[in-house]
Amino acid sequence: YPALEDVKTHFSIESHYMIWDLPGTLSSVSDSLMETERKRAKTKMADIITDINSTLRGALQELVSHLAERLTPNPDGTAKRFNNSTVTNLLDFLSHFEHRNLGRDQDLASIVEQAKSLLSGVSPTTLRTSDTTGLTIHQGLNTIKTQLDQLLVQQPARRFYWDQDAA
């Protein structure tokens, strides 16, 4: 493990408290200060939504890639082994996506719907026992994976602020 001092110099935690009535209070002090803070809050919320969308896209891409890889036969043609959780984790993500899609990412929502229809009624046992179902799911997952790869390439870069006045 790294030394405590190394950890302290490389990591930090930043927290912000958002007070939604601040602009009204601030307007009595200065209109320009109020406008500056309004823009800062708007930018911060946009950054948070971007992070949420990026995280959801990355999580789905990871789950889809893992299942697709496990459904790819070995070089000798034998099936690879996979745990039930490989399938159930993906199904769980798909079933809870609507509640997690705080940024209303329509591109990702479309891909999630496509994945839901592909995996509708599919269980880990079905994938193990039916070669045709496994092949169909594998091909569909590869298509979804390609779409997710394109979404992840298009995502905007994260902004880093090195001093408090720049944020």
XYZ file of N, CA, C and O in Angstrom:
668
model
N 0.833 -1.188 0.000
C 0.000 0.000 0.000
C 0.872 1.243 0.000
O 1.934 1.259 0.618
N 0.401 2.324 -0.633
C 1.180 3.558 -0.613
C 1.169 4.194 0.775
O 0.268 3.950 1.581
N 2.170 5.020 1.010
C 2.250 5.731 2.287
C 1.097 6.720 2.397
O 0.597 7.239 1.394
N 0.688 7.020 3.612
C -0.422 7.922 3.858
C -0.168 9.298 3.233
O -1.071 9.905 2.650
N 1.042 9.787 3.319
C 1.364 11.098 2.745
C 1.208 11.093 1.227
O 0.776 12.091 0.645
N 1.575 9.992 0.565
C 1.398 9.896 -0.890
C -0.072 9.947 -1.267
O -0.466 10.609 -2.228
N -0.887 9.258 -0.496
C -2.323 9.258 -0.758
C -2.883 10.663 -0.575
O -3.654 11.151 -1.391
N -2.471 11.334 0.486
C -2.969 12.688 0.752
C -2.606 13.656 -0.367
O -3.389 14.549 -0.690
N -1.431 13.509 -0.955
C -1.027 14.447 -2.005
C -1.667 14.145 -3.355
O -1.743 15.018 -4.200
N -2.155 12.928 -3.562
C -2.702 12.558 -4.860
C -4.225 12.555 -4.938
O -4.794 12.501 -6.021
N -4.893 12.603 -3.809
C -6.345 12.521 -3.817
C -6.937 13.639 -2.969
O -6.358 14.080 -1.992
N -8.116 14.048 -3.385
C -8.852 15.024 -2.589
C -10.339 14.811 -2.817
O -10.743 14.172 -3.789
N -11.111 15.337 -1.938
C -12.567 15.270 -2.065
C -13.074 16.701 -2.034
O -12.702 17.492 -1.181
N -13.920 16.989 -2.985
C -14.499 18.320 -3.078
C -16.001 18.179 -2.941
O -16.602 17.295 -3.547
N -16.601 19.009 -2.131
C -18.051 18.945 -1.986
C -18.634 20.336 -2.206
O -17.969 21.343 -1.969
N -19.853 20.344 -2.686
C -20.564 21.591 -2.933
C -21.975 21.448 -2.398
O -22.594 20.398 -2.535
N -22.443 22.491 -1.801
C -23.816 22.521 -1.331
C -24.566 23.497 -2.206
O -24.160 24.643 -2.385
N -25.644 23.020 -2.782
C -26.415 23.880 -3.666
C -27.606 24.420 -2.889
O -28.413 23.647 -2.359
N -27.706 25.709 -2.829
C -28.826 26.373 -2.172
C -29.654 26.993 -3.279
O -29.184 27.875 -4.004
N -30.848 26.515 -3.437
C -31.636 26.916 -4.583
C -32.212 28.324 -4.452
O -32.614 28.919 -5.431
N -32.226 28.903 -3.271
C -32.742 30.261 -3.141
C -31.636 31.309 -3.167
O -31.889 32.475 -2.961
N -30.413 30.901 -3.456
C -29.273 31.812 -3.471
C -29.456 32.999 -4.423
O -29.204 34.132 -4.034
N -29.913 32.812 -5.673
C -30.024 33.965 -6.560
C -30.896 35.085 -5.998
O -30.564 36.250 -6.127
N -31.995 34.756 -5.324
C -32.838 35.796 -4.747
C -32.106 36.563 -3.670
O -32.168 37.787 -3.593
N -31.389 35.868 -2.827
C -30.620 36.497 -1.763
C -29.473 37.309 -2.349
O -29.192 38.418 -1.903
N -28.820 36.747 -3.335
C -27.650 37.382 -3.921
C -28.009 38.625 -4.730
O -27.209 39.547 -4.845
N -29.208 38.674 -5.276
C -29.586 39.822 -6.096
C -29.629 41.108 -5.276
O -29.422 42.197 -5.821
N -29.862 40.982 -3.987
C -29.866 42.185 -3.164
C -28.448 42.713 -2.948
O -28.268 43.871 -2.615
N -27.436 41.857 -3.141
C -26.043 42.277 -2.986
C -25.506 42.837 -4.288
O -24.992 43.949 -4.327
N -25.615 42.043 -5.369
C -25.055 42.474 -6.647
C -25.682 41.669 -7.775
O -25.674 40.436 -7.751
N -26.173 42.372 -8.794
C -26.753 41.685 -9.952
C -25.697 40.913 -10.728
O -25.953 39.806 -11.199
N -24.511 41.481 -10.863
C -23.456 40.786 -11.618
C -22.974 39.544 -10.869
O -22.705 38.504 -11.486
N -22.879 39.615 -9.549
C -22.493 38.455 -8.754
C -23.567 37.368 -8.856
O -23.253 36.177 -8.991
N -24.829 37.778 -8.844
C -25.914 36.826 -8.984
C -25.846 36.113 -10.338
O -25.984 34.895 -10.421
N -25.594 36.861 -11.387
C -25.508 36.273 -12.727
C -24.311 35.343 -12.846
O -24.405 34.268 -13.437
N -23.188 35.715 -12.253
C -21.996 34.862 -12.258
C -22.282 33.539 -11.558
O -21.931 32.471 -12.069
N -22.933 33.604 -10.418
C -23.250 32.393 -9.671
C -24.294 31.542 -10.395
O -24.235 30.314 -10.359
N -25.224 32.170 -11.062
C -26.234 31.433 -11.837
C -25.549 30.650 -12.965
O -25.847 29.475 -13.187
N -24.611 31.308 -13.654
C -23.881 30.630 -14.736
C -23.025 29.492 -14.192
O -22.941 28.419 -14.801
N -22.397 29.728 -13.054
C -21.563 28.693 -12.441
C -22.404 27.473 -12.055
O -22.018 26.327 -12.287
N -23.567 27.701 -11.478
C -24.448 26.594 -11.092
C -24.954 25.845 -12.322
O -25.010 24.611 -12.328
N -25.276 26.574 -13.369
C -25.752 25.942 -14.608
C -24.651 25.071 -15.220
O -24.911 23.942 -15.642
N -23.428 25.573 -15.233
C -22.297 24.811 -15.763
C -22.039 23.575 -14.922
O -21.806 22.483 -15.447
N -22.105 23.721 -13.614
C -21.867 22.594 -12.713
C -22.927 21.513 -12.915
O -22.617 20.322 -12.962
N -24.188 21.902 -13.055
C -25.245 20.923 -13.293
C -25.055 20.237 -14.640
O -25.268 19.026 -14.757
N -24.649 20.978 -15.660
C -24.392 20.364 -16.971
C -23.254 19.354 -16.873
O -23.313 18.273 -17.487
N -22.222 19.679 -16.109
C -21.109 18.748 -15.914
C -21.558 17.487 -15.186
O -21.143 16.376 -15.518
N -22.426 17.639 -14.205
C -22.934 16.491 -13.454
C -23.748 15.583 -14.373
O -23.581 14.356 -14.358
N -24.599 16.163 -15.191
C -25.412 15.377 -16.124
C -24.514 14.665 -17.135
O -24.731 13.485 -17.449
N -23.481 15.335 -17.615
C -22.529 14.708 -18.545
C -21.838 13.527 -17.884
O -21.680 12.466 -18.499
N -21.444 13.691 -16.634
C -20.800 12.592 -15.903
C -21.757 11.414 -15.716
O -21.355 10.251 -15.860
N -23.000 11.699 -15.410
C -23.996 10.638 -15.241
C -24.170 9.874 -16.547
O -24.144 8.636 -16.572
N -24.338 10.603 -17.642
C -24.513 9.956 -18.946
C -23.298 9.121 -19.316
O -23.433 7.991 -19.788
N -22.113 9.659 -19.100
C -20.883 8.930 -19.424
C -20.754 7.667 -18.591
O -20.361 6.610 -19.098
N -21.091 7.770 -17.318
C -21.011 6.608 -16.430
C -21.992 5.524 -16.854
O -21.640 4.340 -16.900
N -23.217 5.911 -17.177
C -24.210 4.930 -17.621
C -23.791 4.273 -18.933
O -23.917 3.055 -19.094
N -23.287 5.067 -19.865
C -22.826 4.513 -21.144
C -21.686 3.528 -20.926
O -21.671 2.448 -21.517
N -20.734 3.904 -20.093
C -19.596 3.034 -19.816
C -20.004 1.750 -19.110
O -19.495 0.668 -19.430
N -20.937 1.850 -18.171
C -21.389 0.668 -17.437
C -22.100 -0.307 -18.372
O -21.845 -1.522 -18.322
N -22.975 0.206 -19.238
C -23.676 -0.679 -20.167
C -22.699 -1.297 -21.159
O -22.786 -2.486 -21.461
N -21.757 -0.517 -21.623
C -20.768 -1.036 -22.574
C -19.963 -2.167 -21.940
O -19.703 -3.185 -22.575
N -19.608 -2.005 -20.686
C -18.843 -3.034 -19.979
C -19.659 -4.316 -19.811
O -19.158 -5.426 -20.052
N -20.919 -4.191 -19.422
C -21.786 -5.361 -19.238
C -22.038 -6.090 -20.557
O -21.975 -7.323 -20.623
N -22.321 -5.327 -21.609
C -22.578 -5.923 -22.921
C -21.317 -6.599 -23.457
O -21.367 -7.724 -23.962
N -20.183 -5.928 -23.342
C -18.918 -6.492 -23.831
C -18.584 -7.791 -23.110
O -18.125 -8.757 -23.739
N -18.795 -7.813 -21.807
C -18.467 -9.012 -21.030
C -19.333 -10.199 -21.457
O -18.821 -11.304 -21.680
N -20.635 -9.985 -21.597
C -21.509 -11.082 -22.011
C -21.190 -11.517 -23.433
O -21.140 -12.715 -23.726
N -20.952 -10.554 -24.326
C -20.610 -10.905 -25.714
C -19.327 -11.725 -25.763
O -19.222 -12.701 -26.511
N -18.357 -11.357 -24.944
C -17.084 -12.092 -24.908
C -17.302 -13.511 -24.393
O -16.724 -14.468 -24.912
N -18.150 -13.666 -23.384
C -18.415 -14.993 -22.824
C -19.213 -15.863 -23.792
O -19.149 -17.085 -23.733
N -19.977 -15.249 -24.698
C -20.734 -16.015 -25.685
C -19.915 -16.323 -26.933
O -20.369 -17.084 -27.794
N -18.727 -15.744 -27.055
C -17.834 -16.042 -28.175
C -17.182 -17.403 -27.913
O -16.574 -17.594 -26.860
N -17.308 -18.340 -28.855
C -16.718 -19.667 -28.626
C -15.188 -19.601 -28.520
O -14.547 -18.700 -29.062
N -14.632 -20.570 -27.820
C -13.180 -20.718 -27.754
C -12.639 -21.050 -29.149
O -13.405 -21.467 -30.028
N -11.340 -20.892 -29.379
C -10.768 -21.211 -30.696
C -11.054 -22.650 -31.149
O -11.177 -22.907 -32.348
N -11.199 -23.564 -30.205
C -11.484 -24.953 -30.577
C -12.975 -25.208 -30.797
O -13.394 -26.331 -31.072
N -13.805 -24.155 -30.675
C -15.231 -24.271 -30.941
C -16.082 -24.581 -29.718
O -17.312 -24.569 -29.803
N -15.459 -24.828 -28.589
C -16.230 -25.116 -27.386
C -16.759 -23.821 -26.772
O -16.183 -22.748 -26.959
N -17.848 -23.956 -26.047
C -18.461 -22.780 -25.412
C -17.672 -22.376 -24.169
O -17.158 -23.223 -23.448
N -17.599 -21.078 -23.951
C -16.964 -20.565 -22.739
C -17.950 -20.668 -21.584
O -19.159 -20.643 -21.778
N -17.414 -20.762 -20.390
C -18.250 -20.800 -19.195
C -18.554 -19.367 -18.755
O -17.726 -18.479 -18.915
N -19.727 -19.176 -18.210
C -20.061 -17.876 -17.622
C -20.978 -18.082 -16.435
O -21.697 -19.065 -16.346
N -20.903 -17.158 -15.519
C -21.741 -17.184 -14.325
C -23.124 -16.625 -14.649
O -23.283 -15.816 -15.572
N -24.096 -17.028 -13.870
C -25.445 -16.469 -14.027
C -25.428 -14.952 -13.886
O -26.179 -14.247 -14.550
N -24.541 -14.445 -13.026
C -24.487 -13.000 -12.779
C -24.091 -12.216 -14.028
O -24.433 -11.043 -14.150
N -23.406 -12.857 -14.970
C -23.043 -12.173 -16.214
C -24.306 -11.735 -16.948
O -24.355 -10.635 -17.501
N -25.315 -12.568 -16.923
C -26.588 -12.250 -17.579
C -27.472 -11.413 -16.658
O -28.036 -10.391 -17.081
N -27.582 -11.817 -15.399
C -28.501 -11.118 -14.491
C -28.053 -9.681 -14.209
O -28.905 -8.809 -14.023
N -26.755 -9.418 -14.186
C -26.293 -8.035 -13.979
C -26.720 -7.141 -15.142
O -27.137 -5.995 -14.934
N -26.624 -7.661 -16.353
C -27.059 -6.887 -17.517
C -28.563 -6.676 -17.491
O -29.050 -5.565 -17.711
N -29.310 -7.728 -17.188
C -30.770 -7.597 -17.117
C -31.189 -6.622 -16.013
O -32.126 -5.843 -16.194
N -30.483 -6.639 -14.893
C -30.759 -5.718 -13.794
C -30.506 -4.269 -14.231
O -31.313 -3.378 -13.951
N -29.394 -4.039 -14.911
C -29.091 -2.691 -15.404
C -30.196 -2.209 -16.335
O -30.676 -1.077 -16.217
N -30.619 -3.069 -17.256
C -31.649 -2.692 -18.225
C -32.975 -2.395 -17.537
O -33.666 -1.439 -17.910
N -33.323 -3.176 -16.522
C -34.610 -2.968 -15.853
C -34.631 -1.702 -14.995
O -35.694 -1.114 -14.783
N -33.481 -1.275 -14.504
C -33.427 -0.073 -13.660
C -32.949 1.172 -14.409
O -32.795 2.237 -13.805
N -32.723 1.051 -15.683
C -32.149 2.165 -16.444
C -33.010 3.429 -16.385
O -32.475 4.533 -16.230
N -34.313 3.292 -16.522
C -35.183 4.473 -16.552
C -35.010 5.340 -15.303
O -35.073 6.561 -15.381
N -34.781 4.699 -14.167
C -34.617 5.439 -12.913
C -33.230 6.066 -12.801
O -33.039 7.011 -12.038
N -32.277 5.536 -13.513
C -30.901 6.040 -13.465
C -30.619 7.085 -14.536
O -29.623 7.797 -14.456
N -31.462 7.173 -15.532
C -31.223 8.067 -16.666
C -31.628 9.499 -16.328
O -32.530 10.073 -16.922
N -30.921 10.076 -15.378
C -31.257 11.422 -14.901
C -31.011 12.489 -15.965
O -31.657 13.531 -15.967
N -30.067 12.228 -16.871
C -29.766 13.185 -17.931
C -30.635 13.019 -19.153
O -30.468 13.727 -20.139
N -31.560 12.082 -19.099
C -32.470 11.810 -20.216
C -31.693 11.600 -21.521
O -31.992 12.219 -22.543
N -30.721 10.720 -21.467
C -29.872 10.389 -22.612
C -30.687 9.540 -23.592
O -30.837 8.330 -23.413
N -31.230 10.179 -24.634
C -32.099 9.493 -25.585
C -31.347 8.470 -26.429
O -31.904 7.428 -26.780
N -30.092 8.755 -26.765
C -29.303 7.806 -27.545
C -29.119 6.510 -26.767
O -29.293 5.415 -27.305
N -28.764 6.637 -25.496
C -28.571 5.460 -24.668
C -29.905 4.769 -24.388
O -29.978 3.537 -24.368
N -30.965 5.531 -24.200
C -32.279 4.940 -23.965
C -32.712 4.082 -25.149
O -33.297 2.998 -24.962
N -32.404 4.518 -26.344
C -32.727 3.748 -27.545
C -31.966 2.423 -27.563
O -32.530 1.367 -27.882
N -30.698 2.462 -27.199
C -29.883 1.244 -27.159
C -30.378 0.314 -26.052
O -30.421 -0.909 -26.233
N -30.763 0.868 -24.924
C -31.294 0.058 -23.824
C -32.568 -0.654 -24.267
O -32.753 -1.850 -23.972
N -33.448 0.039 -24.963
C -34.674 -0.594 -25.455
C -34.347 -1.722 -26.426
O -34.981 -2.779 -26.412
N -33.350 -1.498 -27.274
C -32.916 -2.529 -28.207
C -32.392 -3.754 -27.440
O -32.718 -4.895 -27.773
N -31.612 -3.520 -26.400
C -31.067 -4.617 -25.591
C -32.179 -5.336 -24.835
O -32.159 -6.570 -24.713
N -33.157 -4.585 -24.330
C -34.279 -5.206 -23.621
C -35.040 -6.155 -24.547
O -35.398 -7.273 -24.155
N -35.307 -5.698 -25.759
C -36.053 -6.564 -26.682
C -35.217 -7.774 -27.099
O -35.750 -8.869 -27.272
N -33.912 -7.599 -27.223
C -33.029 -8.714 -27.576
C -33.005 -9.768 -26.474
O -33.059 -10.965 -26.738
N -32.952 -9.323 -25.220
C -32.796 -10.231 -24.088
C -34.117 -10.616 -23.421
O -34.115 -11.301 -22.399
N -35.234 -10.185 -24.000
C -36.537 -10.493 -23.425
C -36.737 -12.009 -23.358
O -36.646 -12.718 -24.356
N -36.994 -12.500 -22.155
C -37.246 -13.919 -21.954
C -36.012 -14.806 -21.940
O -36.125 -16.026 -21.866
N -34.836 -14.208 -22.004
C -33.594 -14.984 -22.033
C -33.083 -15.174 -20.604
O -33.075 -14.234 -19.814
N -32.658 -16.379 -20.311
C -32.084 -16.679 -19.000
C -30.690 -17.270 -19.207
O -30.354 -17.704 -20.313
N -29.890 -17.300 -18.165
C -28.568 -17.931 -18.292
C -28.666 -19.381 -18.754
O -27.858 -19.835 -19.581
N -29.661 -20.101 -18.275
C -29.833 -21.504 -18.671
C -30.124 -21.613 -20.167
O -29.573 -22.482 -20.851
N -30.971 -20.734 -20.670
C -31.288 -20.743 -22.098
C -30.035 -20.508 -22.928
O -29.826 -21.176 -23.948
N -29.215 -19.571 -22.509
C -27.985 -19.283 -23.257
C -27.021 -20.468 -23.240
O -26.286 -20.689 -24.204
N -27.026 -21.220 -22.155
C -26.125 -22.383 -22.060
C -26.615 -23.559 -22.895
O -25.815 -24.315 -23.428
N -27.923 -23.714 -22.988
C -28.466 -24.931 -23.606
C -28.867 -24.766 -25.068
O -28.913 -25.746 -25.799
N -29.153 -23.563 -25.513
C -29.611 -23.349 -26.893
C -28.537 -22.632 -27.703
O -28.279 -21.444 -27.499
N -27.943 -23.366 -28.634
C -26.901 -22.771 -29.481
C -27.458 -21.671 -30.371
O -26.803 -20.651 -30.574
N -28.659 -21.850 -30.900
C -29.226 -20.824 -31.783
C -29.544 -19.544 -31.018
O -29.298 -18.444 -31.507
N -30.073 -19.686 -29.802
C -30.355 -18.501 -28.979
C -29.054 -17.796 -28.632
O -28.962 -16.567 -28.724
N -28.045 -18.561 -28.245
C -26.743 -17.982 -27.912
C -26.143 -17.224 -29.077
O -25.603 -16.127 -28.912
N -26.256 -17.790 -30.283
C -25.711 -17.130 -31.476
C -26.474 -15.846 -31.791
O -25.871 -14.814 -32.094
N -27.793 -15.907 -31.684
C -28.621 -14.717 -31.940
C -28.295 -13.603 -30.941
O -28.121 -12.437 -31.330
N -28.211 -13.972 -29.673
C -27.895 -12.979 -28.636
C -26.488 -12.424 -28.858
O -26.268 -11.215 -28.745
N -25.543 -13.271 -29.185
C -24.162 -12.833 -29.427
C -24.103 -11.821 -30.565
O -23.448 -10.773 -30.450
N -24.776 -12.108 -31.663
C -24.785 -11.176 -32.796
C -25.455 -9.854 -32.428
O -24.967 -8.776 -32.781
N -26.572 -9.936 -31.713
C -27.258 -8.719 -31.275
C -26.415 -7.896 -30.318
O -26.374 -6.660 -30.413
N -25.723 -8.558 -29.399
C -24.853 -7.842 -28.456
C -23.695 -7.170 -29.169
O -23.287 -6.065 -28.787
N -23.154 -7.804 -30.198
C -22.070 -7.173 -30.959
C -22.554 -5.915 -31.666
O -21.829 -4.915 -31.733
N -23.779 -5.945 -32.175
C -24.360 -4.751 -32.799
C -24.527 -3.643 -31.757
O -24.182 -2.483 -31.997
N -25.053 -4.003 -30.598
C -25.239 -3.031 -29.510
C -23.893 -2.494 -29.047
O -23.741 -1.291 -28.810
N -22.910 -3.364 -28.936
C -21.572 -2.947 -28.510
C -20.983 -1.935 -29.487
O -20.383 -0.940 -29.073
N -21.181 -2.148 -30.770
C -20.691 -1.197 -31.780
C -21.360 0.165 -31.601
O -20.699 1.209 -31.668
N -22.658 0.166 -31.351
C -23.374 1.426 -31.131
C -22.875 2.131 -29.878
O -22.701 3.354 -29.863
N -22.629 1.369 -28.822
C -22.117 1.952 -27.578
C -20.710 2.500 -27.767
O -20.379 3.567 -27.228
N -19.884 1.794 -28.522
C -18.533 2.287 -28.800
C -18.588 3.645 -29.483
O -17.811 4.548 -29.167
N -19.528 3.811 -30.413
C -19.680 5.105 -31.091
C -20.147 6.186 -30.126
O -19.695 7.328 -30.191
N -21.056 5.852 -29.216
C -21.515 6.826 -28.224
C -20.379 7.251 -27.300
O -20.261 8.422 -26.942
N -19.549 6.308 -26.909
C -18.454 6.627 -25.995
C -17.392 7.464 -26.677
O -16.750 8.291 -26.037
N -17.205 7.299 -27.975
C -16.241 8.124 -28.709
C -16.748 9.556 -28.803
O -15.991 10.507 -28.714
N -18.065 9.723 -28.920
C -18.649 11.049 -29.091
C -18.776 11.833 -27.797
O -19.075 13.013 -27.821
N -18.547 11.192 -26.660
C -18.782 11.885 -25.404
C -17.806 13.050 -25.220
O -16.656 12.970 -25.610
N -18.279 14.136 -24.651
C -17.415 15.284 -24.439
C -16.377 15.010 -23.360
O -16.576 14.159 -22.500
N -15.277 15.733 -23.440
C -14.217 15.581 -22.444
C -14.641 16.247 -21.139
O -15.375 17.237 -21.140
N -14.180 15.722 -20.063
C -14.486 16.288 -18.755
C -13.637 17.533 -18.529
O -12.481 17.582 -18.901
N -14.218 18.508 -17.884
C -13.494 19.746 -17.587
C -12.848 19.649 -16.214
O -13.462 19.177 -15.270
N -11.621 20.115 -16.126
C -10.929 20.159 -14.847
C -10.599 21.610 -14.534
O -10.103 22.338 -15.400
N -10.886 22.017 -13.333
C -10.579 23.373 -12.897
C -9.452 23.289 -11.892
O -9.576 22.643 -10.861
N -8.363 23.965 -12.177
C -7.201 23.875 -11.304
C -7.189 24.960 -10.251
O -6.463 24.877 -9.289
N -7.959 26.007 -10.405
C -8.083 26.983 -9.323
C -9.550 27.333 -9.148
O -10.345 27.230 -10.065
N -9.922 27.699 -7.969
C -11.326 27.923 -7.641
C -11.950 29.062 -8.421
O -13.121 29.047 -8.702
N -11.166 30.055 -8.809
C -11.719 31.198 -9.507
C -12.114 30.864 -10.932
O -12.970 31.531 -11.519
N -11.524 29.830 -11.527
C -11.828 29.464 -12.901
C -13.152 28.719 -13.003
O -13.765 28.661 -14.049
N -13.619 28.113 -11.926
C -14.842 27.288 -11.959
C -16.090 28.113 -12.043
O -16.230 29.197 -11.697
